[in-house]
C-alpha atoms as a printed R data frame, in Angstrom:
   type eleno elety resid chain resno       x        y       z
1  ATOM     1    CA   UNK     A     1 191.223 -158.883 -74.860
2  ATOM     2    CA   UNK     A     2 193.801 -156.478 -73.647
3  ATOM     3    CA   UNK     A     3 192.888 -157.123 -70.041
4  ATOM     4    CA   UNK     A     4 193.036 -160.888 -70.544
5  ATOM     5    CA   UNK     A     5 196.634 -160.628 -71.810
6  ATOM     6    CA   UNK     A     6 197.590 -158.263 -68.993
7  ATOM     7    CA   UNK     A     7 196.238 -160.724 -66.355
8  ATOM     8    CA   UNK     A     8 198.003 -163.675 -67.985
9  ATOM     9    CA   UNK     A     9 201.605 -162.726 -68.733
10 ATOM    10    CA   UNK     A    10 202.330 -166.204 -69.977
11 ATOM    11    CA   UNK     A    11 200.206 -165.489 -73.103
12 ATOM    12    CA   UNK     A    12 202.053 -164.214 -76.196
13 ATOM    13    CA   UNK     A    13 200.906 -160.662 -76.673
14 ATOM    14    CA   UNK     A    14 203.144 -160.241 -79.699
15 ATOM    15    CA   UNK     A    15 201.551 -163.161 -81.501
16 ATOM    16    CA   UNK     A    16 198.069 -162.010 -80.531
17 ATOM    17    CA   UNK     A    17 198.789 -158.473 -81.851
18 ATOM    18    CA   UNK     A    18 200.050 -159.966 -85.127
19 ATOM    19    CA   UNK     A    19 196.893 -162.141 -85.395
20 ATOM    20    CA   UNK     A    20 194.709 -159.127 -84.717
21 ATOM    21    CA   UNK     A    21 196.487 -157.113 -87.441
22 ATOM    22    CA   UNK     A    22 195.999 -160.046 -89.826
23 ATOM    23    CA   UNK     A    23 192.294 -160.233 -88.913
24 ATOM    24    CA   UNK     A    24 191.799 -156.499 -89.501
25 ATOM    25    CA   UNK     A    25 193.522 -156.721 -92.886
26 ATOM    26    CA   UNK     A    26 191.466 -159.772 -93.925
27 ATOM    27    CA   UNK     A    27 188.198 -158.201 -92.909
28 ATOM    28    CA   UNK     A    28 189.035 -154.981 -94.762
29 ATOM    29    CA   UNK     A    29 189.952 -156.874 -97.949
30 ATOM    30    CA   UNK     A    30 187.282 -159.593 -97.744
31 ATOM    31    CA   UNK     A    31 184.462 -158.394 -95.491
32 ATOM    32    CA   UNK     A    32 182.035 -161.183 -96.436
33 ATOM    33    CA   UNK     A    33 184.565 -163.976 -95.817
34 ATOM    34    CA   UNK     A    34 183.717 -164.529 -92.126
35 ATOM    35    CA   UNK     A    35 180.638 -166.585 -91.212
36 ATOM    36    CA   UNK     A    36 177.518 -164.941 -89.871
37 ATOM    37    CA   UNK     A    37 177.190 -164.554 -86.115
38 ATOM    38    CA   UNK     A    38 174.256 -166.455 -84.518
39 ATOM    39    CA   UNK     A    39 171.058 -165.581 -86.430
40 ATOM    40    CA   UNK     A    40 172.069 -162.051 -87.354
41 ATOM    41    CA   UNK     A    41 171.847 -161.385 -91.120
42 ATOM    42    CA   UNK     A    42 174.545 -158.683 -91.365
43 ATOM    43    CA   UNK     A    43 176.814 -159.435 -88.362
44 ATOM    44    CA   UNK     A    44 179.979 -161.530 -89.035
45 ATOM    45    CA   UNK     A    45 182.339 -163.168 -86.647
46 ATOM    46    CA   UNK     A    46 186.046 -163.395 -87.548
47 ATOM    47    CA   UNK     A    47 187.963 -165.658 -85.195
48 ATOM    48    CA   UNK     A    48 191.461 -164.262 -84.443
49 ATOM    49    CA   UNK     A    49 193.817 -167.081 -85.029
50 ATOM    50    CA   UNK     A    50 195.747 -168.432 -81.979
51 ATOM    51    CA   UNK     A    51 193.536 -166.610 -79.495
52 ATOM    52    CA   UNK     A    52 190.170 -167.133 -77.761
53 ATOM    53    CA   UNK     A    53 188.788 -163.920 -79.287
54 ATOM    54    CA   UNK     A    54 186.707 -163.077 -82.341
55 ATOM    55    CA   UNK     A    55 185.775 -159.759 -83.915
56 ATOM    56    CA   UNK     A    56 182.054 -159.104 -84.418
57 ATOM    57    CA   UNK     A    57 181.586 -156.678 -87.204
58 ATOM    58    CA   UNK     A    58 179.224 -155.346 -89.821
59 ATOM    59    CA   UNK     A    59 180.303 -154.294 -93.359
60 ATOM    60    CA   UNK     A    60 178.545 -151.304 -94.857
61 ATOM    61    CA   UNK     A    61 179.108 -149.875 -98.315
62 ATOM    62    CA   UNK     A    62 181.975 -147.712 -97.220
63 ATOM    63    CA   UNK     A    63 183.199 -148.942 -93.835
64 ATOM    64    CA   UNK     A    64 183.705 -151.831 -91.480
65 ATOM    65    CA   UNK     A    65 182.087 -151.384 -87.981
66 ATOM    66    CA   UNK     A    66 183.660 -153.424 -85.258
67 ATOM    67    CA   UNK     A    67 180.882 -154.135 -82.733
68 ATOM    68    CA   UNK     A    68 182.793 -156.208 -80.208
69 ATOM    69    CA   UNK     A    69 185.965 -158.149 -79.494
70 ATOM    70    CA   UNK     A    70 184.293 -161.303 -78.224
71 ATOM    71    CA   UNK     A    71 185.722 -163.843 -75.794
72 ATOM    72    CA   UNK     A    72 184.742 -167.149 -77.454
73 ATOM    73    CA   UNK     A    73 185.119 -169.242 -74.264
74 ATOM    74    CA   UNK     A    74 181.391 -169.150 -73.647
75 ATOM    75    CA   UNK     A    75 181.017 -165.502 -72.580
76 ATOM    76    CA   UNK     A    76 178.459 -164.574 -75.172
77 ATOM    77    CA   UNK     A    77 176.524 -161.305 -75.169
78 ATOM    78    CA   UNK     A    78 173.799 -161.888 -77.722
79 ATOM    79    CA   UNK     A    79 171.280 -159.900 -75.795
80 ATOM    80    CA   UNK     A    80 173.587 -156.849 -75.755
81 ATOM    81    CA   UNK     A    81 174.230 -157.198 -79.388
82 ATOM    82    CA   UNK     A    82 170.490 -157.289 -80.158
83 ATOM    83    CA   UNK     A    83 170.098 -154.063 -78.130
84 ATOM    84    CA   UNK     A    84 172.976 -152.478 -79.998
85 ATOM    85    CA   UNK     A    85 171.548 -153.409 -83.358
86 ATOM    86    CA   UNK     A    86 168.015 -152.238 -82.364
87 ATOM    87    CA   UNK     A    87 169.499 -148.799 -81.576
88 ATOM    88    CA   UNK     A    88 171.453 -148.721 -84.824
89 ATOM    89    CA   UNK     A    89 168.689 -150.061 -87.136
90 ATOM    90    CA   UNK     A    90 168.971 -147.198 -89.619
91 ATOM    91    CA   UNK     A    91 172.708 -147.663 -89.930
92 ATOM    92    CA   UNK     A    92 172.260 -151.293 -91.016
93 ATOM    93    CA   UNK     A    93 169.274 -150.816 -93.281
94 ATOM    94    CA   UNK     A    94 169.700 -152.022 -96.845
95 ATOM    95    CA   UNK     A    95 170.174 -149.313 -99.366
């Protein structure tokens, strides 16, 4: 996300930063409010308003784990996410 805004100085970095702060606050206060990502049961995708980016995250009992800041313009990385989740299976197990 940062690189995209550096390469395109016409984009409003101040507005994007404010939107990211709002997204982080919303996720922290309402972790289940974002829709599920693809077919992943625990992974949520929160679209950052006014940008082409979304936060992929998992909410555990005591923390929010940001997995990726995803470019929503078709540059999906579902296979990489599946690999990440396979390696972290114990972290996401139901308690």
